[in-house]
Coordinates of N, CA, C and O in Angstrom, one line a residue:
L1 N -0.5 15.1 4.0 CA -1.0 14.6 2.8 C -1.2 15.8 1.8 O -1.0 15.6 0.6
E2 N -1.6 16.9 2.3 CA -1.9 18.0 1.4 C -0.7 18.5 0.6 O -0.8 18.9 -0.6
I3 N 0.5 18.4 1.2 CA 1.7 18.8 0.5 C 2.0 18.0 -0.8 O 2.6 18.4 -1.7
W4 N 1.5 16.7 -0.8 CA 1.6 15.8 -1.9 C 0.4 15.9 -2.8 O 0.3 15.1 -3.8
G5 N -0.6 16.7 -2.5 CA -1.8 16.9 -3.4 C -2.9 16.0 -3.0 O -3.8 15.8 -3.8
Y6 N -2.9 15.4 -1.8 CA -4.0 14.5 -1.4 C -4.9 15.2 -0.4 O -4.5 16.1 0.4
R7 N -6.2 14.8 -0.4 CA -7.2 15.3 0.6 C -7.4 14.2 1.6 O -7.8 13.1 1.2
F8 N -7.2 14.5 2.9 CA -7.4 13.5 3.9 C -8.9 13.1 4.0 O -9.7 14.0 4.0
V9 N -9.2 11.8 4.0 CA -10.6 11.4 4.1 C -10.9 10.5 5.3 O -12.0 10.4 5.8
Q10 N -9.9 9.8 5.8 CA -10.2 8.8 6.9 C -8.8 8.4 7.5 O -7.8 8.5 6.9
E11 N -8.9 7.9 8.7 CA -7.8 7.3 9.4 C -8.1 5.8 9.7 O -9.2 5.5 10.2
L12 N -7.2 5.0 9.5 CA -7.4 3.6 9.8 C -6.4 3.3 10.9 O -5.2 3.7 10.9
L13 N -6.8 2.6 12.0 CA -6.0 2.3 13.1 C -5.7 0.8 13.2 O -6.6 0.0 13.2
W14 N -4.4 0.5 13.3 CA -4.0 -0.9 13.5 C -3.6 -1.1 15.0 O -2.6 -0.5 15.4
V15 N -4.3 -1.9 15.7 CA -4.0 -2.2 17.1 C -3.1 -3.5 17.0 O -3.5 -4.5 16.5
K16 N -1.9 -3.3 17.5 CA -0.9 -4.4 17.4 C -1.1 -5.5 18.5 O -1.3 -5.1 19.6
T17 N -1.2 -6.7 18.0 CA -1.4 -7.8 19.0 C -0.2 -8.8 18.8 O 0.5 -8.8 17.9
N18 N -0.1 -9.7 19.9 CA 0.8 -10.8 19.8 C 0.2 -12.0 19.3 O -1.0 -12.0 18.9
Q19 N 0.9 -13.2 19.4 CA 0.3 -14.4 18.8 C -0.9 -14.9 19.6 O -1.7 -15.7 19.0
L20 N -1.1 -14.4 20.8 CA -2.3 -14.8 21.6 C -3.4 -13.8 21.4 O -4.4 -13.8 22.1
Q21 N -3.2 -12.9 20.5 CA -4.2 -11.8 20.2 C -4.4 -10.9 21.4 O -5.4 -10.3 21.6
R22 N -3.3 -10.7 22.2 CA -3.3 -9.7 23.2 C -2.6 -8.5 22.8 O -1.6 -8.6 22.0
I23 N -3.0 -7.3 23.2 CA -2.3 -6.1 22.8 C -0.9 -6.1 23.2 O -0.5 -6.4 24.3
I24 N 0.0 -5.6 22.3 CA 1.4 -5.5 22.5 C 1.6 -4.4 23.5 O 1.2 -3.2 23.3
R25 N 2.3 -4.6 24.6 CA 2.6 -3.6 25.6 C 4.1 -3.4 25.8 O 4.4 -2.5 26.6
T26 N 4.9 -4.2 25.2 CA 6.3 -4.0 25.3 C 7.0 -4.0 23.9 O 6.3 -4.2 22.9
G27 N 8.3 -3.7 23.9 CA 9.0 -3.8 22.6 C 9.8 -2.5 22.4 O 10.4 -2.4 21.4
R28 N 9.6 -1.5 23.2 CA 10.4 -0.3 23.1 C 10.2 0.4 21.7 O 11.2 0.7 21.0
T29 N 9.0 0.5 21.3 CA 8.7 1.1 20.0 C 8.4 2.6 20.1 O 8.2 3.2 19.0
G30 N 8.3 3.1 21.2 CA 8.0 4.6 21.4 C 9.1 5.3 22.1 O 10.0 4.7 22.7
H31 N 9.1 6.6 22.0 CA 10.1 7.4 22.7 C 9.8 7.6 24.2 O 10.7 7.6 25.0
W32 N 8.5 7.8 24.5 CA 8.1 8.0 25.9 C 7.3 6.9 26.5 O 7.5 6.5 27.6
I33 N 6.4 6.3 25.7 CA 5.7 5.1 26.1 C 5.7 4.2 24.9 O 5.9 4.5 23.7
N34 N 5.4 2.9 25.2 CA 5.4 1.9 24.1 C 4.2 2.1 23.2 O 3.1 2.3 23.7
H35 N 4.4 2.0 21.9 CA 3.3 2.1 21.0 C 2.6 0.8 20.7 O 3.3 -0.2 20.4
S36 N 1.3 0.7 20.9 CA 0.5 -0.5 20.7 C -0.3 -0.3 19.4 O -1.2 -1.1 19.2
K37 N -0.1 0.8 18.7 CA -1.0 1.0 17.5 C -0.2 1.8 16.4 O 0.9 2.3 16.7
E38 N -0.7 1.7 15.2 CA -0.2 2.5 14.1 C -1.3 3.1 13.4 O -2.4 2.5 13.3
H39 N -1.1 4.3 12.8 CA -2.1 5.0 12.1 C -1.8 4.9 10.6 O -0.7 5.0 10.2
C40 N -2.9 4.7 9.8 CA -2.8 4.7 8.4 C -3.7 5.9 7.9 O -4.9 5.8 8.1
L41 N -3.1 6.9 7.3 CA -3.9 8.0 6.8 C -4.4 7.7 5.4 O -3.6 7.3 4.5
I42 N -5.7 7.9 5.1 CA -6.2 7.6 3.8 C -6.5 9.0 3.2 O -7.3 9.8 3.7
G43 N -6.0 9.2 2.0 CA -6.2 10.4 1.3 C -6.6 10.1 -0.2 O -6.3 9.0 -0.7
V44 N -7.2 11.0 -0.8 CA -7.6 10.9 -2.2 C -7.2 12.1 -3.0 O -7.0 13.2 -2.5
K45 N -7.0 11.9 -4.3 CA -6.8 12.9 -5.3 C -8.1 13.0 -6.2 O -8.5 12.0 -6.7
G46 N -8.6 14.2 -6.4 CA -9.8 14.3 -7.2 C -11.0 13.9 -6.4 O -11.0 13.7 -5.2
D47 N -12.1 13.8 -7.2 CA -13.4 13.5 -6.6 C -13.7 12.0 -6.8 O -14.2 11.6 -7.9
L48 N -13.4 11.2 -5.9 CA -13.5 9.7 -6.0 C -14.6 9.2 -5.1 O -14.8 8.0 -5.0
D49 N -15.4 10.1 -4.4 CA -16.3 9.6 -3.4 C -17.3 8.6 -4.0 O -17.7 7.7 -3.3
D50 N -17.7 8.8 -5.3 CA -18.7 7.8 -5.9 C -18.0 6.5 -6.2 O -18.8 5.5 -6.5
R51 N -16.7 6.4 -6.2 CA -16.0 5.1 -6.5 C -15.6 4.4 -5.2 O -14.9 3.4 -5.3
F52 N -16.0 4.9 -4.0 CA -15.6 4.2 -2.8 C -16.8 3.4 -2.3 O -17.9 3.8 -2.4
N53 N -16.5 2.3 -1.7 CA -17.5 1.4 -1.0 C -17.5 1.9 0.5 O -16.7 1.4 1.3
Q54 N -18.3 2.8 0.8 CA -18.3 3.4 2.1 C -19.1 2.6 3.1 O -20.0 1.9 2.7
N55 N -18.7 2.6 4.3 CA -19.3 2.0 5.5 C -19.4 0.4 5.4 O -20.3 -0.2 5.9
L56 N -18.4 -0.2 4.7 CA -18.3 -1.6 4.6 C -17.5 -2.2 5.8 O -17.7 -3.3 6.2
D57 N -16.5 -1.5 6.2 CA -15.6 -2.0 7.2 C -15.5 -1.0 8.4 O -15.9 0.2 8.3
C58 N -14.8 -1.5 9.5 CA -14.5 -0.7 10.6 C -13.2 0.0 10.4 O -12.3 -0.5 9.7
D59 N -12.9 1.1 11.1 CA -11.7 1.8 11.0 C -10.6 1.3 12.0 O -9.6 1.9 12.1
V60 N -10.8 0.2 12.6 CA -9.8 -0.4 13.5 C -9.6 -1.9 13.1 O -10.5 -2.6 12.8
I61 N -8.3 -2.2 13.0 CA -7.9 -3.6 12.7 C -7.0 -4.0 13.9 O -6.1 -3.3 14.3
C62 N -7.3 -5.2 14.4 CA -6.5 -5.8 15.4 C -5.8 -7.0 14.7 O -6.4 -7.9 14.2
A63 N -4.5 -6.9 14.7 CA -3.7 -7.9 13.9 C -2.3 -8.1 14.5 O -1.8 -7.1 15.1
E64 N -1.8 -9.2 14.3 CA -0.5 -9.6 14.9 C 0.7 -8.8 14.2 O 0.6 -8.5 13.0
V65 N 1.7 -8.5 15.1 CA 2.9 -7.8 14.6 C 3.8 -8.9 13.9 O 3.9 -10.0 14.3
R66 N 4.4 -8.4 12.8 CA 5.3 -9.2 12.1 C 6.6 -8.5 12.0 O 7.0 -7.8 13.0
E67 N 7.3 -8.5 10.8 CA 8.6 -7.8 10.7 C 8.4 -6.3 10.9 O 7.3 -5.8 10.8
T68 N 9.5 -5.6 11.2 CA 9.5 -4.1 11.4 C 8.8 -3.5 10.2 O 9.1 -3.8 9.0
S69 N 7.8 -2.6 10.5 CA 7.1 -1.8 9.5 C 6.2 -2.7 8.5 O 5.6 -2.1 7.6
R70 N 6.1 -3.9 8.7 CA 5.2 -4.7 7.9 C 3.8 -4.6 8.4 O 3.4 -4.9 9.5
K71 N 2.9 -4.1 7.5 CA 1.5 -3.9 7.8 C 0.8 -5.3 7.7 O 1.2 -6.1 7.0
P72 N -0.3 -5.4 8.4 CA -1.1 -6.6 8.3 C -1.8 -6.8 7.0 O -2.2 -5.8 6.4
D73 N -1.9 -8.0 6.5 CA -2.6 -8.2 5.2 C -4.0 -7.7 5.3 O -4.5 -7.2 4.3
E74 N -4.6 -7.7 6.4 CA -6.0 -7.3 6.6 C -6.1 -5.8 6.2 O -7.2 -5.3 5.7
M75 N -5.1 -5.0 6.4 CA -5.1 -3.6 6.1 C -5.2 -3.4 4.5 O -6.0 -2.6 4.0
Y76 N -4.4 -4.2 3.8 CA -4.4 -4.1 2.3 C -5.8 -4.6 1.8 O -6.4 -4.0 0.9
D77 N -6.3 -5.7 2.4 CA -7.6 -6.2 2.0 C -8.7 -5.2 2.2 O -9.6 -5.0 1.4
L78 N -8.7 -4.5 3.4 CA -9.7 -3.5 3.7 C -9.6 -2.3 2.7 O -10.6 -1.9 2.2
L79 N -8.4 -1.9 2.4 CA -8.3 -0.8 1.4 C -8.7 -1.2 0.0 O -9.2 -0.3 -0.7
E80 N -8.5 -2.4 -0.4 CA -8.9 -2.9 -1.7 C -10.5 -2.9 -1.7 O -11.1 -2.6 -2.7
R81 N -11.1 -3.3 -0.6 CA -12.6 -3.3 -0.6 C -13.1 -1.9 -0.6 O -14.1 -1.6 -1.2
L82 N -12.4 -1.0 0.1 CA -12.8 0.4 0.1 C -12.8 1.1 -1.3 O -13.7 1.8 -1.6
A83 N -11.7 0.8 -2.0 CA -11.6 1.4 -3.3 C -11.1 0.4 -4.4 O -10.0 0.4 -4.8
P84 N -12.0 -0.5 -4.7 CA -11.6 -1.6 -5.7 C -11.3 -1.0 -7.0 O -12.0 -0.1 -7.5
G85 N -10.2 -1.5 -7.6 CA -9.8 -1.0 -8.9 C -9.1 0.4 -9.0 O -8.8 0.8 -10.1
Q86 N -9.0 1.1 -7.9 CA -8.4 2.4 -7.8 C -6.9 2.2 -7.6 O -6.5 1.3 -6.9
R87 N -6.2 3.2 -8.0 CA -4.7 3.2 -7.8 C -4.5 3.5 -6.3 O -5.2 4.3 -5.7
K88 N -3.5 2.9 -5.7 CA -3.2 3.1 -4.3 C -1.7 3.4 -4.2 O -0.9 2.8 -4.9
L89 N -1.3 4.2 -3.2 CA 0.0 4.7 -3.0 C 0.4 4.4 -1.5 O -0.4 4.8 -0.6
E90 N 1.5 3.8 -1.3 CA 2.0 3.6 0.1 C 3.3 4.4 0.2 O 4.2 4.1 -0.6
L91 N 3.4 5.3 1.1 CA 4.6 6.1 1.4 C 5.4 5.4 2.5 O 4.8 4.9 3.4
F92 N 6.7 5.6 2.4 CA 7.6 5.1 3.4 C 7.6 3.5 3.5 O 7.8 2.9 4.5
G93 N 7.3 2.9 2.4 CA 7.2 1.4 2.3 C 8.6 0.8 2.3 O 9.6 1.4 2.1
R94 N 8.6 -0.5 2.7 CA 9.8 -1.3 2.7 C 9.5 -2.5 1.7 O 8.4 -2.7 1.3
P95 N 10.5 -3.3 1.4 CA 10.3 -4.4 0.4 C 9.1 -5.3 0.7 O 8.4 -5.7 -0.2
H96 N 8.9 -5.6 1.9 CA 7.8 -6.5 2.2 C 6.4 -5.8 2.2 O 5.4 -6.5 2.3
N97 N 6.4 -4.5 1.9 CA 5.1 -3.8 1.8 C 4.7 -3.7 0.3 O 3.6 -3.2 0.1
V98 N 5.5 -4.1 -0.6 CA 5.1 -4.0 -2.0 C 4.0 -4.9 -2.4 O 4.0 -6.1 -2.1
H99 N 2.9 -4.4 -3.0 CA 1.8 -5.2 -3.4 C 1.4 -4.8 -4.9 O 1.6 -3.7 -5.3
K100 N 1.0 -5.8 -5.6 CA 0.5 -5.6 -7.0 C -0.6 -4.6 -7.0 O -1.5 -4.7 -6.1
G101 N -0.6 -3.6 -7.9 CA -1.6 -2.6 -8.0 C -1.4 -1.4 -7.1 O -2.2 -0.5 -7.1
W102 N -0.3 -1.4 -6.4 CA 0.0 -0.3 -5.5 C 1.3 0.3 -6.0 O 2.2 -0.4 -6.5
T103 N 1.5 1.6 -5.8 CA 2.8 2.3 -5.9 C 3.3 2.4 -4.5 O 2.7 3.0 -3.7
T104 N 4.5 1.9 -4.3 CA 5.2 1.9 -3.0 C 6.4 2.7 -3.1 O 7.3 2.4 -4.0
L105 N 6.5 3.8 -2.3 CA 7.7 4.6 -2.3 C 8.4 4.5 -0.9 O 7.7 4.5 0.1
G106 N 9.7 4.5 -0.9 CA 10.4 4.4 0.3 C 11.9 4.3 0.1 O 12.4 3.8 -1.0
N107 N 12.7 4.8 1.0 CA 14.2 4.9 0.8 C 14.9 3.6 1.1 O 16.1 3.4 1.0
Q108 N 14.1 2.5 1.5 CA 14.7 1.2 1.8 C 14.3 0.2 0.8 O 14.5 -1.0 1.0
L109 N 13.8 0.6 -0.4 CA 13.3 -0.4 -1.3 C 14.4 -0.9 -2.2 O 14.2 -1.9 -2.8
G110 N 15.5 -0.3 -2.3 CA 16.6 -0.8 -3.2 C 16.3 -0.5 -4.6 O 16.1 0.6 -5.0
K111 N 16.1 -1.6 -5.4 CA 15.8 -1.4 -6.8 C 14.4 -0.9 -7.0 O 13.6 -1.0 -6.1
T112 N 14.1 -0.4 -8.2 CA 12.8 0.1 -8.5 C 11.9 -1.1 -8.6 O 12.2 -2.1 -9.2
Q113 N 10.7 -1.0 -7.9 CA 9.8 -2.1 -7.9 C 8.5 -1.7 -8.6 O 7.8 -0.8 -8.1
I114 N 8.2 -2.3 -9.7 CA 7.0 -2.0 -10.5 C 6.3 -3.3 -10.6 O 6.8 -4.3 -11.2
A115 N 5.1 -3.4 -10.0 CA 4.4 -4.7 -9.9 C 3.2 -4.8 -10.9 O 2.6 -5.8 -10.9
E116 N 3.0 -3.8 -11.7 CA 2.0 -3.9 -12.7 C 2.7 -4.4 -14.0 O 3.5 -3.6 -14.6
P117 N 2.4 -5.6 -14.5 CA 3.1 -6.1 -15.6 C 3.1 -5.2 -16.9 O 4.1 -5.0 -17.5
W118 N 2.0 -4.6 -17.2 CA 1.9 -3.8 -18.4 C 2.8 -2.5 -18.3 O 3.4 -2.1 -19.2
L119 N 2.8 -1.9 -17.1 CA 3.6 -0.7 -16.9 C 5.1 -1.1 -16.9 O 5.9 -0.3 -17.4
R120 N 5.4 -2.2 -16.2 CA 6.8 -2.6 -16.2 C 7.3 -2.8 -17.6 O 8.4 -2.3 -18.0
Q121 N 6.5 -3.5 -18.5 CA 7.0 -3.8 -19.8 C 7.0 -2.5 -20.6 O 8.0 -2.3 -21.4
H122 N 6.1 -1.6 -20.4 CA 6.1 -0.3 -21.2 C 7.3 0.5 -20.8 O 8.0 1.0 -21.7
L123 N 7.7 0.6 -19.6 CA 8.9 1.3 -19.2 C 10.2 0.7 -19.7 O 11.1 1.4 -20.0
L124 N 10.2 -0.7 -19.7 CA 11.4 -1.3 -20.3 C 11.4 -1.1 -21.8 O 12.5 -0.8 -22.3
D125 N 10.3 -1.2 -22.5 CA 10.3 -0.9 -23.9 C 10.7 0.5 -24.3 O 11.3 0.7 -25.3
E126 N 10.3 1.4 -23.5 CA 10.7 2.8 -23.7 C 12.1 3.2 -23.3 O 12.6 4.3 -23.5
G127 N 12.8 2.2 -22.7 CA 14.2 2.5 -22.3 C 14.3 3.3 -21.0 O 15.4 3.8 -20.6
V128 N 13.2 3.4 -20.2 CA 13.3 4.2 -19.0 C 14.1 3.4 -18.0 O 14.8 3.9 -17.2
F129 N 13.9 2.0 -18.0 CA 14.7 1.2 -17.1 C 15.3 0.1 -17.9 O 14.8 -0.3 -19.0
E130 N 16.4 -0.5 -17.4 CA 17.0 -1.7 -17.9 C 16.5 -2.8 -16.9 O 16.2 -2.6 -15.8
P131 N 16.4 -4.1 -17.4 CA 15.9 -5.2 -16.6 C 16.6 -5.3 -15.3 O 16.0 -5.6 -14.2
Q132 N 17.9 -5.1 -15.2 CA 18.7 -5.2 -13.9 C 18.3 -4.1 -12.9 O 18.7 -4.2 -11.8
D133 N 17.7 -3.0 -13.4 CA 17.3 -1.9 -12.5 C 16.0 -2.3 -11.7 O 15.7 -1.6 -10.8
L134 N 15.3 -3.3 -12.2 CA 14.0 -3.6 -11.6 C 14.1 -4.8 -10.6 O 14.7 -5.8 -10.9
A135 N 13.4 -4.7 -9.5 CA 13.3 -5.8 -8.6 C 12.4 -6.8 -9.1 O 11.5 -6.5 -9.9
P136 N 12.5 -8.1 -8.7 CA 11.5 -9.1 -9.1 C 10.1 -8.8 -8.7 O 9.8 -8.0 -7.8
M137 N 9.2 -9.3 -9.5 CA 7.7 -9.1 -9.2 C 7.4 -9.7 -7.8 O 7.9 -10.8 -7.5
P138 N 6.5 -9.1 -7.0 CA 6.2 -9.7 -5.7 C 5.3 -10.9 -5.9 O 4.7 -11.1 -6.9
T139 N 5.3 -11.8 -4.9 CA 4.5 -13.0 -4.9 C 3.1 -12.7 -4.6 O 2.8 -12.0 -3.6
P140 N 2.1 -13.1 -5.4 CA 0.7 -12.8 -5.1 C 0.3 -13.5 -3.9 O 0.8 -14.6 -3.6
P141 N -0.7 -13.0 -3.2 CA -1.2 -13.7 -2.0 C -1.9 -15.0 -2.4 O -2.4 -15.1 -3.5
R142 N -2.0 -15.9 -1.5 CA -2.6 -17.2 -1.8 C -4.1 -17.1 -2.1 O -4.6 -17.8 -3.0
D143 N -4.8 -16.3 -1.4 CA -6.3 -16.2 -1.5 C -6.7 -14.8 -1.4 O -7.2 -14.4 -0.4
P144 N -6.6 -14.0 -2.5 CA -6.9 -12.6 -2.4 C -8.4 -12.4 -2.2 O -9.2 -13.2 -2.7
L145 N -8.8 -11.4 -1.3 CA -10.2 -11.2 -1.0 C -10.8 -10.4 -2.2 O -12.0 -10.5 -2.4
V146 N -10.1 -9.6 -2.9 CA -10.6 -8.7 -3.9 C -10.0 -9.1 -5.2 O -8.8 -8.7 -5.5
P147 N -10.6 -9.9 -6.1 CA -10.0 -10.2 -7.4 C -10.0 -8.9 -8.2 O -10.9 -8.1 -8.0
P148 N -9.1 -8.7 -9.1 CA -8.0 -9.5 -9.5 C -6.8 -9.2 -8.7 O -5.7 -9.0 -9.3
W149 N -6.8 -9.0 -7.4 CA -5.7 -8.7 -6.5 C -5.1 -7.3 -7.0 O -3.9 -7.2 -7.4
G150 N -5.9 -6.3 -7.0 CA -5.4 -5.0 -7.4 C -5.1 -5.0 -8.8 O -5.6 -5.7 -9.6
G151 N -4.1 -4.2 -9.2 CA -3.7 -4.1 -10.6 C -4.7 -3.4 -11.4 O -5.8 -3.2 -11.1
H152 N -4.2 -2.9 -12.5 CA -5.1 -2.2 -13.4 C -4.8 -2.5 -14.9 O -3.6 -2.8 -15.2
D153 N -5.8 -2.5 -15.7 CA -5.5 -2.6 -17.1 C -4.8 -1.4 -17.6 O -4.9 -0.3 -17.0
P154 N -4.0 -1.5 -18.7 CA -3.3 -0.3 -19.2 C -4.3 0.7 -19.7 O -5.4 0.3 -20.1
P155 N -4.0 2.0 -19.6 CA -4.8 3.0 -20.2 C -4.9 2.7 -21.7 O -4.0 2.1 -22.3
E156 N -6.0 3.2 -22.3 CA -6.1 3.0 -23.8 C -5.0 3.7 -24.5 O -4.6 3.2 -25.6
R157 N -4.5 4.8 -24.0 CA -3.4 5.5 -24.7 C -2.4 5.9 -23.6 O -2.8 6.6 -22.7
L158 N -1.2 5.5 -23.8 CA -0.1 5.9 -22.8 C 0.4 7.2 -23.2 O 0.6 7.5 -24.4
P159 N 0.7 8.1 -22.2 CA 1.2 9.5 -22.6 C 2.6 9.3 -23.1 O 3.4 8.5 -22.6
R160 N 3.0 10.1 -24.1 CA 4.3 10.1 -24.6 C 5.2 11.1 -23.9 O 6.4 11.0 -23.8
E161 N 4.7 12.2 -23.4 CA 5.5 13.3 -22.8 C 6.0 12.7 -21.4 O 5.3 12.0 -20.7
G162 N 7.2 13.1 -21.1 CA 7.7 12.8 -19.8 C 8.2 11.3 -19.6 O 8.5 10.9 -18.6
M163 N 8.2 10.6 -20.7 CA 8.6 9.2 -20.7 C 10.1 9.0 -21.1 O 10.6 7.9 -21.1
Q164 N 10.8 10.1 -21.4 CA 12.2 10.0 -21.9 C 13.0 9.9 -20.7 O 12.9 10.4 -19.7

């Protein structure tokens, strides 16, 4: 995390379960032994400690496995509760990991995915992207735990440098 300018603050552990809520013990997901868990490293830029809701949740999530690399919805909900209204970044994401209010980077995303409507429109207006360069907006969850489902209002003044 430090190489990207982030300070490590916490680790979140996802214990993978099957449909019966039993721990996954097979699946050939590891090189030496089967992996029944995944780690999510939480890092921050700057001094955000006063904007975090600390000690609300546990650092372990037990949730069912879905498609390859798809994180459980509970993980995103927990991170939204932890840092409501703050920008969030997911590295090594895939198309099914894209969420509104998050920046998702990954080499399997295909087209550029920008899920914040104001930022998307601003970049189109500035000519940074053409509409065909952008992937469709993700579908919002049916019942978000943290309104308004991430996302941010546009800054009062958008920077002009570096937008060409």
